[in-house]
XYZ file of N, CA and C in Angstrom:
645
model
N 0.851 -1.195 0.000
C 0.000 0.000 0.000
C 0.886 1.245 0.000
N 0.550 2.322 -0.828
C 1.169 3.556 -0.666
C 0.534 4.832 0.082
N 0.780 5.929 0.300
C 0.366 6.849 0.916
C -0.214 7.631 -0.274
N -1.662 8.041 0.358
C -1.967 9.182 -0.677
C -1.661 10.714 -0.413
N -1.937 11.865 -1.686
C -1.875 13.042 -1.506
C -2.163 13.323 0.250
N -3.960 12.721 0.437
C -4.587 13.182 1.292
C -4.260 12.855 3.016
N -3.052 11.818 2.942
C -2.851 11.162 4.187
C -3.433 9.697 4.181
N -4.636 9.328 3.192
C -5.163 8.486 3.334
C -4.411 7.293 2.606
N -4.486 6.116 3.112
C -3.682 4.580 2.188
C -4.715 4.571 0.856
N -3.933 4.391 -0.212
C -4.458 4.404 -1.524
C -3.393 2.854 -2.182
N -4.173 2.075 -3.394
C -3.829 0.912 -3.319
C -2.533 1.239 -4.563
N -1.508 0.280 -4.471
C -0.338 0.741 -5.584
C -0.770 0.681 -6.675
N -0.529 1.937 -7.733
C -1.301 1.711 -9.127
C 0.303 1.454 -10.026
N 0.162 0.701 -10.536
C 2.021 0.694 -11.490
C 1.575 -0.511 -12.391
N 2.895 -1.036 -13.318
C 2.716 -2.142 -14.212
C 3.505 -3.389 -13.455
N 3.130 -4.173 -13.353
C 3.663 -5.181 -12.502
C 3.840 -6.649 -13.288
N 5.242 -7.086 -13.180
C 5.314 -8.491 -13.419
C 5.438 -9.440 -12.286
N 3.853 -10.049 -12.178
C 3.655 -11.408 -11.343
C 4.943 -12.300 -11.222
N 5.485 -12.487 -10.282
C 6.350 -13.636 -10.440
C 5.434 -14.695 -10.381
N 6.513 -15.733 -10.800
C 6.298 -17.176 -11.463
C 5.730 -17.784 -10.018
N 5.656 -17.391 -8.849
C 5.472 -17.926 -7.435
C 4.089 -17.419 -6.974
N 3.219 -17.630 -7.234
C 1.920 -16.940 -6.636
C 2.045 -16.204 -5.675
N 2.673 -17.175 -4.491
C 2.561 -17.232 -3.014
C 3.534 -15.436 -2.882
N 4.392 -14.915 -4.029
C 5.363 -14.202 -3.782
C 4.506 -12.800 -3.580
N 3.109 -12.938 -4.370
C 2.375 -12.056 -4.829
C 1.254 -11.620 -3.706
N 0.869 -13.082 -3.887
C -0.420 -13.020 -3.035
C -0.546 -13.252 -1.530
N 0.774 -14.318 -1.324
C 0.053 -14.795 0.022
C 0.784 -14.005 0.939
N 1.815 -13.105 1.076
C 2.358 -12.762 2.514
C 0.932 -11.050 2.569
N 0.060 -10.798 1.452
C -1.119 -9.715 1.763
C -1.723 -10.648 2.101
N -2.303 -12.124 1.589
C -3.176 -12.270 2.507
C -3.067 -13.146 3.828
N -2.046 -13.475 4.455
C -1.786 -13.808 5.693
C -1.645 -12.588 6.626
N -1.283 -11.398 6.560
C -1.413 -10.313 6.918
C -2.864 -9.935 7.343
N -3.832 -10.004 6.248
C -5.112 -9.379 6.360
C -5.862 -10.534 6.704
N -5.499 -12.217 6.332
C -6.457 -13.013 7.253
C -7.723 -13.163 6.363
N -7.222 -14.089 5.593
C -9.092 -14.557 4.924
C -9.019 -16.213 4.946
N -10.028 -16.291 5.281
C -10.615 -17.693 5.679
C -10.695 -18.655 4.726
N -10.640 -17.991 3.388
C -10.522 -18.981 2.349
C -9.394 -19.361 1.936
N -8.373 -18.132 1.801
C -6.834 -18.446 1.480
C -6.253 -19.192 1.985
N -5.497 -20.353 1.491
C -4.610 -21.486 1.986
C -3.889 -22.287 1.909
N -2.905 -22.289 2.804
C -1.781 -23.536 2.039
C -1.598 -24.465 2.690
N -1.610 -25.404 2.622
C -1.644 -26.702 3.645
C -0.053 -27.227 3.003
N 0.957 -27.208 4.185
C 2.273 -27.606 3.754
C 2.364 -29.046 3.532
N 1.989 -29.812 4.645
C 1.463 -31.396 4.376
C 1.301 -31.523 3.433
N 0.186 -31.509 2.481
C -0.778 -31.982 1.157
C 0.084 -31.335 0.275
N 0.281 -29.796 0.159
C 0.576 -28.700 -1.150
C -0.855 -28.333 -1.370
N -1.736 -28.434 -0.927
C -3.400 -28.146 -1.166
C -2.847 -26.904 -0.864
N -3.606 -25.629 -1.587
C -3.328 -24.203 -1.820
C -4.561 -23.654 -2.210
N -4.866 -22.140 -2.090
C -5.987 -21.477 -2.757
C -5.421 -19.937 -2.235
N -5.033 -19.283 -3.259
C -4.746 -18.117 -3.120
C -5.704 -17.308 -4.078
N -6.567 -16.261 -3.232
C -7.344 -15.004 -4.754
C -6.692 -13.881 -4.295
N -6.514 -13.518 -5.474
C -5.475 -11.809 -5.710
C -6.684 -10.883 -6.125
N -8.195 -10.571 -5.097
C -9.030 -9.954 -5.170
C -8.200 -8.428 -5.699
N -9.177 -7.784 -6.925
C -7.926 -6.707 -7.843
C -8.060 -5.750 -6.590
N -9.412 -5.388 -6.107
C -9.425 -4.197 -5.736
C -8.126 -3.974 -4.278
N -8.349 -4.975 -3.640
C -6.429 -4.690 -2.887
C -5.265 -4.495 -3.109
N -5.171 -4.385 -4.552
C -4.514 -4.600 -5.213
C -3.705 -3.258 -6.188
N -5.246 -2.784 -6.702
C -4.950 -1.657 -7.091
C -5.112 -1.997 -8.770
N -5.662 -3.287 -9.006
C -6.606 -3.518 -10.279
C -7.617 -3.356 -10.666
N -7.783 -2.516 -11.460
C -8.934 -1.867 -12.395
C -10.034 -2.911 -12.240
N -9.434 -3.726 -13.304
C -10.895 -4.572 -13.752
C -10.473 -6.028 -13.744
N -9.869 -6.567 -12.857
C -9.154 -7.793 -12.543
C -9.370 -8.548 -11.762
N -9.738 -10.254 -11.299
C -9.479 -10.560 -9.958
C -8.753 -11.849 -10.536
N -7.599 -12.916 -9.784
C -7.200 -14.091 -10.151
C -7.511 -14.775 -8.522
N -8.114 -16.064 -8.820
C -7.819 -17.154 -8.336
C -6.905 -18.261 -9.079
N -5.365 -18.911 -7.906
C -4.708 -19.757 -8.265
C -4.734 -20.852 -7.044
N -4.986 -22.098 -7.727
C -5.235 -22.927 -6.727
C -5.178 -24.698 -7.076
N -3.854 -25.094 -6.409
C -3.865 -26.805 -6.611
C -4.418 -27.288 -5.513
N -4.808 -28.875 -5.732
C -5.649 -29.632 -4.716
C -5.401 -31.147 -5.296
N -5.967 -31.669 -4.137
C -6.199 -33.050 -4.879
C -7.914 -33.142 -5.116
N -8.234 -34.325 -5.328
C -9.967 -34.632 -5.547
C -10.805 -34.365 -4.618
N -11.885 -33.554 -4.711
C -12.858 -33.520 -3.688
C -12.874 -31.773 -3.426
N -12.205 -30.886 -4.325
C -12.450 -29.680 -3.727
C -13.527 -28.771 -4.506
N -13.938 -28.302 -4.038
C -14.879 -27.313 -5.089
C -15.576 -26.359 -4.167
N -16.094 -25.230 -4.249
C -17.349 -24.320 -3.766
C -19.102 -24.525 -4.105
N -19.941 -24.310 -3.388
C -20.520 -24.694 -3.395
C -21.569 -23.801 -4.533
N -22.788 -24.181 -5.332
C -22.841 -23.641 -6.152
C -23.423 -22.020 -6.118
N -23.199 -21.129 -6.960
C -23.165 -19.888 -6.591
C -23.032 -19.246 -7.780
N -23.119 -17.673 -8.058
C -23.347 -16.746 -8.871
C -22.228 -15.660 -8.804
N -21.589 -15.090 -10.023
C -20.974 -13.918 -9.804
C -21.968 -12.669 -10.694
N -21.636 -11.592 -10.545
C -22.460 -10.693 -11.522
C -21.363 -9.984 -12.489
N -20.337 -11.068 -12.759
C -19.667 -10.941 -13.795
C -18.872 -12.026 -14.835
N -18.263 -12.297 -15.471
C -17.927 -13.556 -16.115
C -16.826 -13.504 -16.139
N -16.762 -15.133 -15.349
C -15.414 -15.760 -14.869
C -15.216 -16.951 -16.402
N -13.531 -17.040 -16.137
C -12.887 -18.164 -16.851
C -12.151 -18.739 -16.375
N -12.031 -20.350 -16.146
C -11.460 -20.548 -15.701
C -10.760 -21.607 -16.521
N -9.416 -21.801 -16.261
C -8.253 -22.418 -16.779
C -7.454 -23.877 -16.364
N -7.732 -24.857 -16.623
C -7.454 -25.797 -16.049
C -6.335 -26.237 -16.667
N -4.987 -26.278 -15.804
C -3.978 -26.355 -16.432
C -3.428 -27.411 -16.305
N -3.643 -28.683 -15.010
C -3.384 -30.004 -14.988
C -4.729 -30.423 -14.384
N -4.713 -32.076 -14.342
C -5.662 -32.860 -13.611
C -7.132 -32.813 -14.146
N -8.031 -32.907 -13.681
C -9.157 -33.346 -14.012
C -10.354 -32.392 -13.624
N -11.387 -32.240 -13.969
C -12.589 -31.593 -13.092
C -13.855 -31.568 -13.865
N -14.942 -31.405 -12.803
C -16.085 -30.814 -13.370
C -16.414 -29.861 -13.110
N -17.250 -29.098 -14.319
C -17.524 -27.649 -14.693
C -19.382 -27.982 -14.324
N -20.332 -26.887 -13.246
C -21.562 -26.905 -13.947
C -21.588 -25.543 -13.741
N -22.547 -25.439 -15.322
C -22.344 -23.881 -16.035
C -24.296 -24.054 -15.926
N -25.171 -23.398 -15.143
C -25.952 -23.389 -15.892
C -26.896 -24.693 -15.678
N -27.505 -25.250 -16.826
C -27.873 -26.752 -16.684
C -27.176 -27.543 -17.503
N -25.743 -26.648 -17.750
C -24.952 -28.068 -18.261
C -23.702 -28.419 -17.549
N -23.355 -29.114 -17.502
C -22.247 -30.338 -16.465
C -21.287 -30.780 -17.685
N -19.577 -29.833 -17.259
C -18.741 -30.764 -18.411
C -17.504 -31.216 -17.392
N -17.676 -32.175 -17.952
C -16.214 -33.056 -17.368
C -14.978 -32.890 -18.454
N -13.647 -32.235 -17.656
C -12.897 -31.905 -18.819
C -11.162 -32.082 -18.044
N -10.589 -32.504 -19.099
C -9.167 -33.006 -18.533
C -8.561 -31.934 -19.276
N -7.383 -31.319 -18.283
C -6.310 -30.244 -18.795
C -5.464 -30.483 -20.148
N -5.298 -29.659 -20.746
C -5.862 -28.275 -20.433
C -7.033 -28.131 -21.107
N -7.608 -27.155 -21.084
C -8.940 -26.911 -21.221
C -9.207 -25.520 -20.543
N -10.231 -24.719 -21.243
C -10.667 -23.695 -20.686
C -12.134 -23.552 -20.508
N -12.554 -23.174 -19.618
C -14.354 -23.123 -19.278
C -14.802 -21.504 -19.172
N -15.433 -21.011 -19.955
C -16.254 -19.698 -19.736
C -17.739 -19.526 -19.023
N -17.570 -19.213 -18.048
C -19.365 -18.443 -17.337
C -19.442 -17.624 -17.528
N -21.059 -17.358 -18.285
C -21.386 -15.872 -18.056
C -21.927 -15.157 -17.054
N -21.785 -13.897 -17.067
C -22.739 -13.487 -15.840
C -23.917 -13.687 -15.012
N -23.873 -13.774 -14.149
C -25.406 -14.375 -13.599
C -25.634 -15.719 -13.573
N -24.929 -16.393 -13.759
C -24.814 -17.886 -14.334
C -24.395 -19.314 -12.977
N -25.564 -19.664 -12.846
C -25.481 -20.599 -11.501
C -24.255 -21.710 -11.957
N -22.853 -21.418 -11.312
C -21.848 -22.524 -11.757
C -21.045 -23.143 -9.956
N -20.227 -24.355 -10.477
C -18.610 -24.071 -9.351
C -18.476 -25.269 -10.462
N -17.650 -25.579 -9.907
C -16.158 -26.234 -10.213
C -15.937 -27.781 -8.944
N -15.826 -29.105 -9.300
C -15.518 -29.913 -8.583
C -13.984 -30.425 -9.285
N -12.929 -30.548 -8.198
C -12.188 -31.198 -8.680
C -12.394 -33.100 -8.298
N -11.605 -33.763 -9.561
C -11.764 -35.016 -10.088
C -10.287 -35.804 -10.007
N -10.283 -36.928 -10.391
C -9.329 -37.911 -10.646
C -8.443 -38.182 -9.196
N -7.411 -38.580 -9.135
C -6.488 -39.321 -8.286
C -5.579 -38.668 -7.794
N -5.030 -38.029 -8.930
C -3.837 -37.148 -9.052
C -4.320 -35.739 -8.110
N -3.364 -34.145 -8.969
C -3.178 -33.366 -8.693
C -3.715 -32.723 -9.275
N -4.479 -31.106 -9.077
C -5.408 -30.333 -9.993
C -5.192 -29.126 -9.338
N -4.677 -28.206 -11.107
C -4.117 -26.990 -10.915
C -5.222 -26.146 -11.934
N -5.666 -25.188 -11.366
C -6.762 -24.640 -11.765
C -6.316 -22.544 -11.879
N -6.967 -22.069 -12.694
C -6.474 -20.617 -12.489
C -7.476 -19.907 -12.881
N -8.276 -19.087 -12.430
C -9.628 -18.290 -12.304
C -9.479 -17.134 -13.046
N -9.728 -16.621 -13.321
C -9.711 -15.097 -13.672
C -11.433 -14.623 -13.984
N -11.632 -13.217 -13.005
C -12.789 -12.113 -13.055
C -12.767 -11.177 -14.382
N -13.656 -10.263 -14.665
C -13.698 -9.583 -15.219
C -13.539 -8.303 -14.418
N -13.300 -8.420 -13.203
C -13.688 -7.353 -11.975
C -12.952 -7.424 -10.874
N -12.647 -6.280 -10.540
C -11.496 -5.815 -8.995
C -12.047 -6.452 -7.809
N -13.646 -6.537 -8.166
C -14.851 -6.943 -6.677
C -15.696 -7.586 -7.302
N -15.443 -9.029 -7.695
C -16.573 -10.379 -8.468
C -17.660 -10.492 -7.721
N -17.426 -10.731 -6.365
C -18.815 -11.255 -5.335
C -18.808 -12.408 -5.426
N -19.817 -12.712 -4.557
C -20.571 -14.261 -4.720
C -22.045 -14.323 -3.960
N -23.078 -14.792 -4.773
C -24.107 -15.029 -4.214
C -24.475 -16.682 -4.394
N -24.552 -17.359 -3.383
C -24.954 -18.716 -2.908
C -26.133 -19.044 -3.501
N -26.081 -19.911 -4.189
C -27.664 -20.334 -4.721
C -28.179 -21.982 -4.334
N -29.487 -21.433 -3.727
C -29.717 -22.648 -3.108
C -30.622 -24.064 -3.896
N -29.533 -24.468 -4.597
C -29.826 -25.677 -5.552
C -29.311 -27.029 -5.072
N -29.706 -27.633 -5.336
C -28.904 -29.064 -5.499
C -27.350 -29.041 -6.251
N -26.359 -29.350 -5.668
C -25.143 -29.863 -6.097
C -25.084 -31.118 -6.765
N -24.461 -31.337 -7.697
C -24.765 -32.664 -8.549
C -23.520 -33.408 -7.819
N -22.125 -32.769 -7.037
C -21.311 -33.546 -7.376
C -21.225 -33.012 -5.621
N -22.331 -32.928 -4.891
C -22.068 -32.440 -3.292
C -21.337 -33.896 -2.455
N -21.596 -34.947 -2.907
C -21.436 -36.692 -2.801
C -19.939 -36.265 -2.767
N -18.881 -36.146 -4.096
C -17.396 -36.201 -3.818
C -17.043 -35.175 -2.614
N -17.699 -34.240 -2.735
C -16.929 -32.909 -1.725
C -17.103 -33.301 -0.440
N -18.159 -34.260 -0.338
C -18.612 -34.774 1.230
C -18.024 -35.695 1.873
N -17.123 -36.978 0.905
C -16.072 -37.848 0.812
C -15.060 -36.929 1.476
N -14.226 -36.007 1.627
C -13.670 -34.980 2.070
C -13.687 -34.125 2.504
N -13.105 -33.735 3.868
C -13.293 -32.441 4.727
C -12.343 -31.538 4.900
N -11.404 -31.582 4.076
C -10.286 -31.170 3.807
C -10.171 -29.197 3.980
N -11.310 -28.648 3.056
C -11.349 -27.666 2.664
C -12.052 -27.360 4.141
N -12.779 -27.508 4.819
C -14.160 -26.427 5.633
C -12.992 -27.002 6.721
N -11.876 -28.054 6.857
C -11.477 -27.956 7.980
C -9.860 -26.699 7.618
N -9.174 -27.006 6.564
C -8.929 -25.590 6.672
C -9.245 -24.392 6.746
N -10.623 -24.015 6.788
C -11.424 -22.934 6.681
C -11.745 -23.044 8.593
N -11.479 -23.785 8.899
C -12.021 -23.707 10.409
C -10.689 -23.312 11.428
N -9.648 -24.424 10.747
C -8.029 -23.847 11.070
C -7.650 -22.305 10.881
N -7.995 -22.145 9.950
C -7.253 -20.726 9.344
C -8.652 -19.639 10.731
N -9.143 -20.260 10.950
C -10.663 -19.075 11.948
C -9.986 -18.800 13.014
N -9.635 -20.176 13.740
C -8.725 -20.445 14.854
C -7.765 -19.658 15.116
N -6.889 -19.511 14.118
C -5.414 -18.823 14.019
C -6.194 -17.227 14.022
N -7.107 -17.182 12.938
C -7.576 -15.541 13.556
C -7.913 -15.139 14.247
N -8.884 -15.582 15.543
C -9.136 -15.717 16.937
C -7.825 -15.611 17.963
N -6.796 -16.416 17.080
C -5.902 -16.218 18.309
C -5.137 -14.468 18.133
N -5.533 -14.197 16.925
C -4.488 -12.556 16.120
C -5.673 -11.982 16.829
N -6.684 -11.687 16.430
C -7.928 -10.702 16.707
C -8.271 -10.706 17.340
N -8.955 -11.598 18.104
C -10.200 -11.524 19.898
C -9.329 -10.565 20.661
N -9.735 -9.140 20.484
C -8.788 -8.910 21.352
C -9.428 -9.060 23.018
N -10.604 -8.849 23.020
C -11.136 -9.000 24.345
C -11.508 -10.181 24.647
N -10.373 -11.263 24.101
C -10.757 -12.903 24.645
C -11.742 -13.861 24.896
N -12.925 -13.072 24.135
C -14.246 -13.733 24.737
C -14.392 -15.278 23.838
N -13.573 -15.567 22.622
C -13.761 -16.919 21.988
C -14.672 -16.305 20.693
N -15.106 -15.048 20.491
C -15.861 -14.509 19.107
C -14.904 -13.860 18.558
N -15.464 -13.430 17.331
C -14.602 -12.148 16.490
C -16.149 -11.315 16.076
N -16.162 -10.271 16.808
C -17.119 -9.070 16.343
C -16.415 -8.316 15.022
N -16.971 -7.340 14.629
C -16.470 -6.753 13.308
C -15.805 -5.895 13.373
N -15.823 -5.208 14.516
C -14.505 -4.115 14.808
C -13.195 -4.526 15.277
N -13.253 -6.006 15.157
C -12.211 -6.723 15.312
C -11.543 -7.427 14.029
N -12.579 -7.721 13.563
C -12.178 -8.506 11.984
C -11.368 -7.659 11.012
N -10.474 -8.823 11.053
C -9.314 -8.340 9.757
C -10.472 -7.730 8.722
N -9.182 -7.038 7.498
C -10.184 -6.590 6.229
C -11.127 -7.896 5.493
N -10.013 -8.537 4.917
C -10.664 -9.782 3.938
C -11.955 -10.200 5.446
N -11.783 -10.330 6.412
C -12.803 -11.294 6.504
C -14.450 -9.886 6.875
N -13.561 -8.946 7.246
C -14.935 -7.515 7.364
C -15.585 -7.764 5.974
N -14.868 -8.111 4.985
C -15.448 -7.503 3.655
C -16.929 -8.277 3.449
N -16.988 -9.496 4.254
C -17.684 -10.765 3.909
C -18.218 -10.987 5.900
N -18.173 -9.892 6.441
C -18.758 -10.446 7.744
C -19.983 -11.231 7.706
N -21.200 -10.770 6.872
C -22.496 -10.915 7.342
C -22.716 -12.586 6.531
N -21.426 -12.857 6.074
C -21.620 -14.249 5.008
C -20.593 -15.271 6.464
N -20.063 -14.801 6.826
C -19.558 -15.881 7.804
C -20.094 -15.949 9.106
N -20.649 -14.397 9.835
C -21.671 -14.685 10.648
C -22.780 -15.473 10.432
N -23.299 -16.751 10.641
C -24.106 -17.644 9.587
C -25.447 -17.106 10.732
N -25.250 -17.057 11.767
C -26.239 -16.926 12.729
C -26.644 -15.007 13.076
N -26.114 -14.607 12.376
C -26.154 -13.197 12.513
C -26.665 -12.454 13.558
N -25.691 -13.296 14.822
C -25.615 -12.370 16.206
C -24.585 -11.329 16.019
N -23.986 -10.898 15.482
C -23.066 -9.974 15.429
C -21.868 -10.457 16.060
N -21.573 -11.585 15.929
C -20.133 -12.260 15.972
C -19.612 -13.318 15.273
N -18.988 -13.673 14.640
C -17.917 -15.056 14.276
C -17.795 -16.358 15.493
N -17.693 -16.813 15.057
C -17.790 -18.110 15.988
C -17.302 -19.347 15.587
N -16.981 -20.389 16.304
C -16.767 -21.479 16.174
C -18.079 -22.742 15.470
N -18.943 -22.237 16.171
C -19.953 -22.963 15.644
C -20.343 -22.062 14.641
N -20.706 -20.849 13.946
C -20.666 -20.102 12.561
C -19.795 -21.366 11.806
N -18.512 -21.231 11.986
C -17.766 -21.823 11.366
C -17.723 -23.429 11.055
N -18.366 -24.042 12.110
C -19.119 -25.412 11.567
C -19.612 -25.504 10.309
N -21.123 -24.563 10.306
C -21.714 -24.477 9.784
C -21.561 -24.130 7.792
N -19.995 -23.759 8.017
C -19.769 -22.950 6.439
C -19.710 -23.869 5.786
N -20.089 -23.606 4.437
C -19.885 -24.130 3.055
C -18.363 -24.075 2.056
């Protein structure tokens, strides 16, 4: 972050070459700021880093980069802009819509806007996947459908228990008044940005049991 004219933090605007290392880019901002989705599991190599633009200081940009093994995906949901995503090893399924493609790397998948999709990863092996927004701030709205492929993701708890790990570790940075919650004047940025989606019970705190509960 740089300083603006006004005193105020303004995000770096310049031309930038990504190194070849995601993690070089993305992950020491978001271990700093603490988002519940970002992750690297050293054990596995299971990873999920998003380079949301607007922290960034990108116009009209967002990247998700992210390997795994089988069984990972989000649950199904909407952006109000159109994502592509890039499958550069391993296996997966795409549902776009009311259609379902199963597609081995490489391969590229387009959603359009508004468009009920996720992504399951597949096969045995390893699956390297790379997202790209049309937008600094994509969103996500949850749509409450049937998952066709909710069966593999349920075989595995891999993901909601790093999502419960990574809560933990913020509880221990944030609570500052020890009570075992995270209220919002406590919450890092990434996770303020998305309070009222992880408060599942919307007492006006974060929680352990909230965090059961996530998708």
């Amino acid at each position: 972050m740089t300083q603006s004219t006004d005193g105020g933090s303004t995000p770096r605007r310049q031309v930038e070459v990504t190194p070849g290392d995601v993690f070089q880019l993305g992950l020491p901002w978001v271990l700093q700021n603490q988002s519940l989705f970002n992750f690297w599991n050293v054990r596995s190599g299971d990873y999920f880093v998003e380079l949301e633009g607007e922290h960034y200081g990108w116009d009209n940009s967002t990247v998700q980069v992210t390997e795994t093994g089988p069984g990972f995906g989000p649950p199904l949901h909407q952006h109000p802009t159109e994502e592509v995503f890039v499958l550069a090893e391993g296996e997966a399924a795409f549902v776009s819509g009311d259609d379902i493609h199963y597609m081995k790397a490489p391969a590229i998948v387009r959603v359009p806007p508004h468009t009920t999709h996720n992504v399951t990863t597949l096969g045995q092996g390893r699956n390297k996947l790379v997202t790209f927004f049309s937008s600094n701030t994509p969103g996500a709205s949850p749509v409450e459908l049937h998952d066709p492929f909710a069966h593999i993701k349920d075989q595995s708890s891999a993901e909601r228990d790093t999502m419960i790990a990574n809560f933990k570790k913020v509880l221990e940075d944030f609570d500052d008044d020890g009570d075992g919650r995270l209220s919002y004047a406590e919450a890092p940025l990434l996770i303020k940005a998305q309070f009222g989606r992880y408060d599942t019970d919307q007492d006006g705190f974060i929680t352990l049991e909230d965090a059961e509960g996530w998708d």
